[in-house]
CSV table of C-alpha atoms in Angstrom, one decimal:
chain,number,residue,atom,x,y,z
A,445,MET,CA,26.7,-39.9,-48.9
A,446,GLU,CA,26.5,-42.1,-52.0
A,447,ALA,CA,25.2,-39.2,-54.2
A,448,LEU,CA,28.1,-37.0,-53.1
A,449,ILE,CA,30.7,-39.8,-53.8
A,450,SER,CA,29.2,-40.5,-57.3
A,451,LYS,CA,29.3,-36.8,-58.2
A,452,CYS,CA,33.0,-36.5,-57.0
A,453,LYS,CA,34.0,-39.7,-58.7
A,454,ALA,CA,32.6,-38.5,-62.0
A,455,THR,CA,34.3,-35.1,-61.7
A,456,TYR,CA,37.6,-36.8,-60.8
A,457,GLU,CA,37.5,-39.2,-63.7
A,458,GLU,CA,36.6,-36.5,-66.1
A,459,LYS,CA,39.3,-34.1,-64.9
A,460,TRP,CA,42.2,-36.6,-64.3
A,461,GLY,CA,41.3,-39.5,-66.7
A,462,SER,CA,41.7,-42.2,-64.1
A,463,SER,CA,39.8,-43.8,-61.2
A,464,PRO,CA,40.3,-42.5,-57.7
A,465,SER,CA,42.3,-44.7,-55.2
A,466,VAL,CA,40.9,-43.2,-52.0
A,467,ILE,CA,37.4,-42.3,-51.0
A,468,CYS,CA,36.6,-41.1,-47.5
A,469,ALA,CA,33.7,-39.4,-45.6
A,470,SER,CA,33.5,-37.2,-42.6
A,471,PRO,CA,30.3,-36.3,-40.8
A,472,GLY,CA,28.8,-33.1,-39.5
A,473,ARG,CA,27.6,-33.0,-35.9
A,474,VAL,CA,24.9,-31.7,-33.7
A,475,ASN,CA,25.5,-30.9,-30.0
A,476,LEU,CA,22.5,-32.0,-27.9
A,477,ILE,CA,23.7,-30.0,-24.9
A,478,GLY,CA,26.9,-28.5,-23.5
A,479,GLU,CA,27.5,-25.2,-25.4
A,480,HIS,CA,30.5,-23.0,-25.1
A,481,THR,CA,31.9,-25.4,-22.5
A,482,ASP,CA,34.5,-27.2,-24.5
A,483,TYR,CA,37.1,-24.3,-24.5
A,484,CYS,CA,36.6,-24.2,-20.7
A,485,GLU,CA,37.5,-27.9,-20.3
A,486,GLY,CA,33.9,-28.8,-19.5
A,487,PHE,CA,31.6,-31.5,-20.8
A,488,VAL,CA,29.7,-31.7,-24.1
A,489,PHE,CA,27.1,-34.2,-25.5
A,490,PRO,CA,27.2,-34.2,-29.3
A,491,MET,CA,26.4,-36.8,-31.9
A,492,ALA,CA,27.6,-37.2,-35.5
A,493,ILE,CA,24.8,-36.7,-38.1
A,494,PRO,CA,24.3,-38.1,-41.7
A,495,LEU,CA,25.5,-34.9,-43.4
A,496,TRP,CA,28.9,-35.6,-45.0
A,497,THR,CA,32.0,-34.1,-46.5
A,498,VAL,CA,33.5,-36.5,-48.9
A,499,PHE,CA,37.0,-36.6,-50.5
A,500,VAL,CA,37.6,-38.6,-53.6
A,501,GLY,CA,41.2,-38.7,-55.0
A,502,GLY,CA,44.6,-40.3,-55.4
A,503,LYS,CA,48.2,-39.7,-55.9
A,504,SER,CA,49.0,-37.3,-58.8
A,505,LYS,CA,50.6,-38.6,-61.9
A,506,GLN,CA,52.0,-35.2,-62.9
A,507,LYS,CA,55.6,-34.3,-62.0
A,508,ASP,CA,55.1,-30.7,-61.2
A,509,TYR,CA,55.3,-30.8,-57.4
A,510,ARG,CA,51.7,-29.6,-57.1
A,511,SER,CA,48.6,-31.0,-55.5
A,512,HIS,CA,45.2,-30.0,-56.7
A,513,LEU,CA,41.9,-29.8,-54.9
A,514,THR,CA,38.7,-29.3,-56.8
A,515,THR,CA,35.7,-28.3,-54.7
A,516,LEU,CA,32.1,-28.8,-55.7
A,517,VAL,CA,30.9,-26.9,-52.6
A,518,THR,CA,29.2,-23.7,-53.8
A,519,LEU,CA,30.8,-20.7,-52.2
A,520,LYS,CA,30.8,-17.3,-53.9
A,521,SER,CA,33.9,-16.2,-52.1
A,522,GLU,CA,35.9,-19.4,-52.8
A,523,PRO,CA,37.7,-20.5,-55.9
A,524,CYS,CA,36.6,-23.9,-57.3
A,525,SER,CA,40.2,-25.0,-57.5
A,526,ILE,CA,43.0,-24.8,-55.0
A,527,THR,CA,46.6,-25.6,-55.6
A,528,LEU,CA,49.2,-26.7,-53.0
A,529,VAL,CA,52.8,-26.3,-54.1
A,530,HIS,CA,55.2,-28.8,-52.5
A,531,GLN,CA,58.5,-27.0,-51.7
A,532,GLN,CA,61.8,-28.7,-51.5
A,533,ASN,CA,62.2,-28.0,-47.8
A,534,GLY,CA,59.0,-29.9,-47.0
A,535,SER,CA,56.8,-26.8,-46.6
A,536,PHE,CA,53.8,-25.9,-48.8
A,537,GLU,CA,52.6,-22.8,-50.7
A,538,LEU,CA,48.9,-22.2,-51.1
A,539,LEU,CA,47.4,-20.8,-54.3
A,540,PRO,CA,45.4,-18.6,-54.1
A,541,GLU,CA,46.7,-17.5,-50.8
A,542,GLN,CA,43.5,-16.0,-49.3
A,543,SER,CA,41.3,-19.0,-49.9
A,544,HIS,CA,39.5,-19.9,-46.6
A,545,MET,CA,39.1,-23.5,-47.5
A,546,GLY,CA,42.7,-23.5,-48.7
A,547,LYS,CA,43.9,-22.6,-45.2
A,548,PHE,CA,42.5,-25.9,-43.9
A,549,ILE,CA,44.2,-27.7,-46.8
A,550,LEU,CA,47.5,-26.0,-46.0
A,551,GLY,CA,47.2,-26.5,-42.3
A,552,VAL,CA,46.2,-30.2,-42.4
A,553,ALA,CA,48.9,-31.0,-45.0
A,554,THR,CA,51.6,-29.2,-43.0
A,555,LEU,CA,50.8,-30.8,-39.7
A,556,PHE,CA,50.1,-34.3,-41.2
A,557,ALA,CA,53.5,-34.3,-42.9
A,558,LYS,CA,55.3,-33.1,-39.8
A,559,LYS,CA,53.5,-35.6,-37.5
A,560,MET,CA,54.2,-38.6,-39.9
A,561,GLU,CA,57.7,-37.4,-40.7
A,562,ILE,CA,57.2,-37.9,-44.4
A,563,ASP,CA,57.4,-35.9,-47.7
A,564,LEU,CA,53.8,-35.8,-48.6
A,565,PRO,CA,53.2,-37.2,-52.1
A,566,THR,CA,51.4,-34.9,-54.6
A,567,PHE,CA,47.7,-35.7,-55.0
A,568,SER,CA,44.5,-34.7,-56.8
A,569,VAL,CA,41.3,-34.7,-54.9
A,570,VAL,CA,37.6,-33.7,-55.4
A,571,VAL,CA,35.6,-32.6,-52.4
A,572,ASP,CA,31.9,-32.0,-51.9
A,573,SER,CA,29.7,-31.6,-48.8
A,574,SER,CA,26.1,-31.7,-47.6
A,575,VAL,CA,27.0,-30.0,-44.2
A,576,PRO,CA,25.6,-26.5,-44.3
A,577,LEU,CA,28.3,-23.9,-44.1
A,578,GLY,CA,28.1,-21.6,-41.1
A,579,GLY,CA,25.1,-23.5,-39.8
A,580,GLY,CA,26.5,-24.6,-36.4
A,581,LEU,CA,26.8,-28.3,-37.6
A,582,SER,CA,30.6,-28.3,-37.7
A,583,SER,CA,31.3,-28.0,-41.4
A,584,SER,CA,34.9,-26.8,-40.8
A,585,ALA,CA,35.8,-29.8,-38.5
A,586,SER,CA,34.1,-32.1,-40.9
A,587,PHE,CA,36.3,-30.7,-43.7
A,588,ALA,CA,39.6,-30.8,-41.7
A,589,VAL,CA,39.1,-34.2,-40.2
A,590,GLY,CA,37.9,-35.5,-43.6
A,591,PHE,CA,41.0,-34.2,-45.4
A,592,PHE,CA,43.3,-35.6,-42.6
A,593,THR,CA,41.6,-39.0,-43.1
A,594,PHE,CA,42.1,-38.8,-46.9
A,595,LEU,CA,45.8,-38.2,-46.3
A,596,GLU,CA,45.9,-41.3,-44.0
A,597,GLY,CA,44.4,-43.4,-46.8
A,598,LEU,CA,46.7,-41.8,-49.4
A,599,THR,CA,49.9,-42.5,-47.5
A,600,GLY,CA,49.0,-45.5,-45.3
A,601,LYS,CA,50.1,-43.5,-42.2
A,602,LYS,CA,47.7,-43.2,-39.3
A,603,ALA,CA,47.4,-41.1,-36.2
A,604,THR,CA,45.4,-42.1,-33.1
A,605,LEU,CA,41.9,-40.6,-33.0
A,606,ASP,CA,43.0,-38.2,-30.2
A,607,GLU,CA,46.0,-37.1,-32.2
A,608,LYS,CA,43.9,-36.5,-35.3
A,609,ALA,CA,41.4,-34.4,-33.4
A,610,LEU,CA,44.1,-32.3,-31.7
A,611,LEU,CA,46.0,-31.7,-34.9
A,612,CYS,CA,42.8,-30.6,-36.7
A,613,GLN,CA,42.0,-28.3,-33.8
A,614,LYS,CA,45.5,-26.9,-34.1
A,615,VAL,CA,44.8,-26.2,-37.8
A,616,GLU,CA,41.8,-24.0,-36.8
A,617,HIS,CA,43.9,-22.2,-34.2
A,618,ASP,CA,47.1,-21.6,-36.1
A,619,PHE,CA,46.1,-21.5,-39.8
A,620,VAL,CA,42.5,-20.4,-39.8
A,621,GLY,CA,42.4,-18.1,-36.8
A,622,THR,CA,39.5,-19.6,-34.8
A,623,PRO,CA,40.2,-20.4,-31.1
A,624,CYS,CA,37.8,-23.2,-31.1
A,625,GLY,CA,37.4,-25.9,-28.4
A,626,ILE,CA,38.0,-29.6,-29.1
A,627,MET,CA,34.4,-30.9,-29.3
A,628,ASP,CA,33.9,-30.8,-33.1
A,629,GLN,CA,37.1,-32.5,-34.0
A,630,MET,CA,36.5,-35.2,-31.3
A,631,ILE,CA,33.0,-36.1,-32.4
A,632,CYS,CA,34.1,-36.2,-36.1
A,633,THR,CA,36.8,-38.7,-35.3
A,634,LYS,CA,35.3,-40.7,-32.4
A,635,ALA,CA,31.5,-40.9,-33.3
A,636,LYS,CA,29.8,-44.3,-33.2
A,637,GLU,CA,26.7,-45.2,-35.1
A,638,GLY,CA,23.5,-45.1,-33.1
A,639,GLN,CA,25.1,-43.3,-30.1
A,640,ALA,CA,25.7,-39.8,-28.8
A,641,LEU,CA,29.1,-39.1,-27.2
A,642,PHE,CA,29.5,-37.7,-23.7
A,643,LEU,CA,32.9,-36.0,-23.9
A,644,ASP,CA,35.2,-34.7,-21.1
A,645,CYS,CA,37.0,-31.9,-22.9
A,646,ARG,CA,39.8,-31.9,-20.3
A,647,THR,CA,40.8,-35.6,-20.3
A,648,LEU,CA,39.3,-36.3,-23.8
A,649,ASN,CA,37.6,-39.3,-22.3
A,650,ALA,CA,34.5,-40.2,-24.3
A,651,VAL,CA,31.6,-42.3,-23.3
A,652,ALA,CA,29.2,-43.5,-26.0
A,653,VAL,CA,25.5,-43.3,-24.9
A,654,PRO,CA,22.9,-45.0,-27.1
A,655,ILE,CA,19.6,-43.4,-28.0
A,656,GLN,CA,17.3,-46.0,-26.2
A,657,ASP,CA,13.9,-44.9,-27.4
A,658,PRO,CA,13.3,-45.4,-31.1
A,659,GLU,CA,10.3,-43.0,-30.9
A,660,VAL,CA,12.5,-40.1,-30.0
A,661,VAL,CA,13.6,-38.1,-33.0
A,662,VAL,CA,16.4,-35.5,-33.2
A,663,LEU,CA,15.3,-32.7,-35.5
A,664,VAL,CA,17.8,-30.1,-36.6
A,665,THR,CA,16.3,-26.9,-38.1
A,666,ASN,CA,18.5,-24.5,-40.0
A,667,SER,CA,17.5,-20.9,-39.3
A,668,GLY,CA,19.0,-19.6,-42.6
A,669,VAL,CA,21.3,-17.2,-40.6
A,670,HIS,CA,25.0,-17.9,-41.1
A,671,HIS,CA,27.8,-17.2,-38.7
A,672,GLU,CA,31.6,-16.8,-39.0
A,673,LEU,CA,33.5,-18.1,-35.9
A,674,SER,CA,36.7,-16.3,-36.6
A,675,GLY,CA,34.9,-12.9,-36.1
A,676,SER,CA,35.2,-10.9,-33.0
A,677,GLU,CA,32.5,-12.4,-30.8
A,678,TYR,CA,33.7,-15.9,-30.4
A,679,PRO,CA,37.3,-15.1,-29.4
A,680,SER,CA,36.0,-12.4,-27.1
A,681,LEU,CA,33.8,-15.0,-25.2
A,682,ARG,CA,36.7,-17.3,-24.8
A,683,LYS,CA,39.0,-14.6,-23.5
A,684,THR,CA,36.4,-13.5,-21.0
A,685,CYS,CA,36.1,-17.1,-19.7
A,686,GLU,CA,39.9,-17.5,-19.4
A,687,LYS,CA,40.1,-14.1,-17.7
A,688,VAL,CA,37.6,-15.0,-15.0
A,689,ALA,CA,39.3,-18.4,-14.4
A,690,GLU,CA,42.6,-16.6,-14.0
A,691,GLN,CA,41.1,-14.0,-11.6
A,692,LEU,CA,39.8,-16.9,-9.4
A,693,LYS,CA,43.2,-18.7,-9.7
A,694,LYS,CA,41.6,-21.7,-11.4
A,695,ARG,CA,42.9,-23.7,-14.3
A,696,SER,CA,39.6,-23.1,-16.1
A,697,LEU,CA,35.9,-22.5,-15.4
A,698,ARG,CA,35.5,-26.3,-15.1
A,699,ASP,CA,37.0,-25.9,-11.7
A,700,VAL,CA,34.8,-23.0,-10.5
A,701,SER,CA,31.6,-23.6,-8.5
A,702,MET,CA,28.4,-21.5,-8.7
A,703,GLN,CA,29.0,-20.5,-5.0
A,704,GLU,CA,32.5,-19.2,-5.8
A,705,LEU,CA,31.2,-17.1,-8.7
A,706,GLN,CA,28.4,-15.6,-6.6
A,707,THR,CA,30.8,-14.8,-3.7
A,708,GLU,CA,33.3,-13.1,-6.0
A,709,ARG,CA,30.5,-11.0,-7.6
A,710,ALA,CA,29.3,-9.9,-4.2
A,711,LYS,CA,32.8,-8.8,-3.4
A,712,GLY,CA,32.9,-6.7,-6.6
A,713,ASN,CA,35.8,-8.8,-7.9
A,714,ILE,CA,34.0,-9.7,-11.2
A,715,SER,CA,32.1,-7.4,-13.4
A,716,GLU,CA,28.4,-8.1,-14.0
A,717,GLU,CA,29.0,-8.9,-17.7
A,718,ASP,CA,31.9,-11.3,-16.9
A,719,PHE,CA,29.7,-12.9,-14.2
A,720,ILE,CA,26.9,-13.6,-16.6
A,721,ARG,CA,29.2,-15.2,-19.1
A,722,ALA,CA,31.0,-17.3,-16.5
A,723,TRP,CA,27.7,-18.2,-14.9
A,724,HIS,CA,26.5,-19.7,-18.2
A,725,VAL,CA,29.6,-21.9,-18.5
A,726,VAL,CA,29.6,-23.1,-14.9
A,727,THR,CA,25.9,-23.9,-15.0
A,728,GLU,CA,26.0,-25.4,-18.5
A,729,ILE,CA,28.7,-27.9,-17.4
A,730,ALA,CA,26.4,-29.0,-14.5
A,731,ARG,CA,23.4,-29.2,-16.9
A,732,THR,CA,25.4,-31.4,-19.3
A,733,VAL,CA,26.2,-33.9,-16.5
A,734,ASP,CA,22.6,-34.0,-15.5
A,735,ALA,CA,21.5,-34.4,-19.1
A,736,LYS,CA,23.7,-37.4,-19.5
A,737,ARG,CA,22.0,-39.1,-16.5
A,738,ALA,CA,18.6,-38.2,-17.9
A,739,PHE,CA,19.5,-39.6,-21.3
A,740,GLU,CA,20.9,-42.8,-19.9
A,741,SER,CA,17.7,-43.4,-17.9
A,742,ASN,CA,15.6,-42.4,-20.9
A,743,ASP,CA,14.0,-39.5,-19.1
A,744,MET,CA,13.4,-37.3,-22.1
A,745,GLU,CA,11.1,-35.0,-20.1
A,746,MET,CA,14.0,-34.0,-17.9
A,747,PHE,CA,16.4,-33.9,-20.8
A,748,GLY,CA,14.1,-31.5,-22.6
A,749,LYS,CA,13.8,-29.2,-19.5
A,750,LEU,CA,17.6,-29.0,-19.4
A,751,MET,CA,17.7,-28.1,-23.2
A,752,TYR,CA,15.3,-25.2,-22.6
A,753,SER,CA,17.4,-24.1,-19.6
A,754,SER,CA,20.5,-24.3,-21.7
A,755,HIS,CA,18.9,-22.1,-24.4
A,756,ASN,CA,17.8,-19.5,-21.9
A,757,SER,CA,21.3,-19.4,-20.5
A,758,LEU,CA,22.8,-19.0,-24.0
A,759,GLN,CA,20.5,-16.0,-24.6
A,760,SER,CA,22.1,-14.4,-21.5
A,761,TYR,CA,25.6,-15.4,-22.8
A,762,GLY,CA,24.8,-13.3,-25.9
A,763,VAL,CA,25.0,-15.9,-28.6
A,764,SER,CA,21.4,-16.4,-29.6
A,765,CYS,CA,19.4,-14.2,-32.0
A,766,ASP,CA,15.8,-13.5,-32.8
A,767,GLU,CA,15.6,-16.2,-35.4
A,768,LEU,CA,16.9,-19.0,-33.1
A,769,ASP,CA,14.7,-17.7,-30.2
A,770,LEU,CA,11.6,-17.9,-32.5
A,771,LEU,CA,12.4,-21.4,-33.6
A,772,VAL,CA,12.7,-22.6,-30.0
A,773,ASP,CA,9.5,-20.8,-29.0
A,774,ILE,CA,7.6,-22.4,-31.8
A,775,ALA,CA,8.9,-25.9,-30.8
A,776,ARG,CA,8.0,-25.2,-27.2
A,777,SER,CA,4.4,-24.6,-28.1
A,778,CYS,CA,4.0,-27.8,-30.1
A,779,PRO,CA,2.8,-31.2,-28.8
A,780,GLY,CA,5.3,-34.1,-28.6
A,781,VAL,CA,8.3,-31.8,-28.2
A,782,TYR,CA,10.5,-32.7,-25.3
A,783,GLY,CA,13.0,-29.8,-25.6
A,784,SER,CA,14.7,-27.4,-28.0
A,785,ARG,CA,17.7,-25.1,-28.0
A,786,LEU,CA,20.3,-23.5,-30.3
A,787,THR,CA,23.1,-25.8,-31.2
A,788,GLY,CA,26.7,-24.9,-32.1
A,789,ALA,CA,28.4,-21.6,-31.3
A,790,GLY,CA,25.2,-19.5,-32.0
A,791,PHE,CA,25.1,-16.2,-33.8
A,792,GLY,CA,22.7,-17.9,-36.2
A,793,GLY,CA,22.9,-21.4,-37.4
A,794,CYS,CA,20.6,-24.2,-36.2
A,795,THR,CA,18.4,-25.4,-33.4
A,796,VAL,CA,18.2,-29.0,-32.2
A,797,THR,CA,14.9,-30.4,-31.0
A,798,LEU,CA,13.9,-33.7,-29.4
A,799,VAL,CA,10.4,-34.7,-30.5
A,800,HIS,CA,8.2,-37.8,-30.5
A,801,ARG,CA,8.3,-39.5,-33.9
A,802,ASN,CA,4.5,-39.1,-34.3
A,803,ASP,CA,4.8,-35.3,-34.0
A,804,VAL,CA,7.7,-34.5,-36.3
A,805,GLU,CA,5.6,-33.5,-39.3
A,806,SER,CA,3.2,-31.3,-37.3
A,807,LEU,CA,6.3,-29.6,-35.8
A,808,LYS,CA,7.7,-28.9,-39.2
A,809,GLU,CA,4.4,-27.5,-40.4
A,810,ALA,CA,4.2,-25.2,-37.4
A,811,ILE,CA,7.7,-23.9,-38.1
A,812,GLN,CA,7.0,-23.4,-41.8
A,813,MET,CA,3.8,-21.5,-40.9
A,814,LYS,CA,5.2,-19.3,-38.1
A,815,TYR,CA,8.9,-18.8,-38.9
A,816,SER,CA,9.0,-15.7,-41.1
A,817,PHE,CA,12.7,-14.8,-41.3
A,818,ALA,CA,13.8,-17.4,-44.0
A,819,LYS,CA,12.8,-20.7,-45.4
A,820,PRO,CA,13.8,-23.2,-42.8
A,821,VAL,CA,15.6,-26.4,-43.7
A,822,PHE,CA,15.0,-29.6,-41.7
A,823,TYR,CA,17.3,-32.6,-41.0
A,824,VAL,CA,15.9,-35.6,-39.2
A,825,CYS,CA,19.1,-37.0,-37.7
A,826,THR,CA,20.3,-40.4,-36.5
A,827,PRO,CA,23.7,-40.8,-35.0
A,828,VAL,CA,26.4,-42.0,-37.6
A,829,GLN,CA,30.0,-43.1,-37.3
A,830,GLY,CA,32.9,-40.8,-37.5
A,831,ALA,CA,35.3,-40.0,-40.3
A,832,HIS,CA,36.3,-43.2,-42.2
A,833,ILE,CA,37.8,-44.6,-45.4
A,834,VAL,CA,35.0,-45.7,-47.6
A,835,SER,CA,37.3,-47.4,-50.1
A,836,SER,CA,41.1,-47.5,-50.7
A,837,GLU,CA,43.1,-49.3,-53.4
């Protein structure tokens, strides 16, 4: 984090000729288990990881009703500078209009100003991130929650953690076009250092669960395959889950049992494809509850078995790929590994593996030797705190 902040501070001071007044940081996350359950009001079990999006800035001294964001994140399709024009009616205009990152800026600024009932002051800010884009580690939620936190520091106005998470989710839905669940925003806001978070995505109740055994390491491996959640696959999966719940006259798949699904399939009321997708969600919700119990009792062998079962189910759900499957298979064959699975929405991205500390390096070596699709990138992760103000003047 410190290197990102130093880089952003230097850019800000060079560009604007003054010192920044607000510095904030927002983490990425890895989900240990509970995939594609959050938009079905199920349970998830993520933790925040020491990959950060940082915002360094302050109120603008210019009188042109424009806010300026400079990004140091390298994206070929993105401009390095984004402008937000403050309109007299309290709305904003984004320049350039088609900037993907700009949609988050526009959405957060719009919803923040409305929530706080203020005219947002103009600002200048520099942003950089070590969260890999499209890697299944929640780069988008890290960005949105981080920018929201920056605006809190800039204005002195604060939302509750639940309000912040829900508003940032609304940005994804209404401004970006991704019908995501609430997991990513909640872990980015509520994460606690040294602890994973067991989250009920219906009630938003969160239980912090510490990692008890210091010899257990969470290893994240980036496959080098990138995904885009606002494409057709993710919305289609969510619609299927909502359709099946409606067919069964349930609020969500959270309320459906395995027996009910099997009965409805036997009656011919659910297509085989819809059954397979709903079956994953219903069984994954149950697995996540079992995984929490195993984690709390430090039964890493059982937790690992549930991780493998989760990955197999996600293959049937249609969100894995050859690269992720190979990474899991390599991990499964290595000593000291408790379990491994894809993490995040899938369609590429990363795997998460629980491994004994003494076997981390041999696991990395095995992956480097046997994984032929791309050069893997490894992150040894410990749980960190959620989005926060680093300094404010």
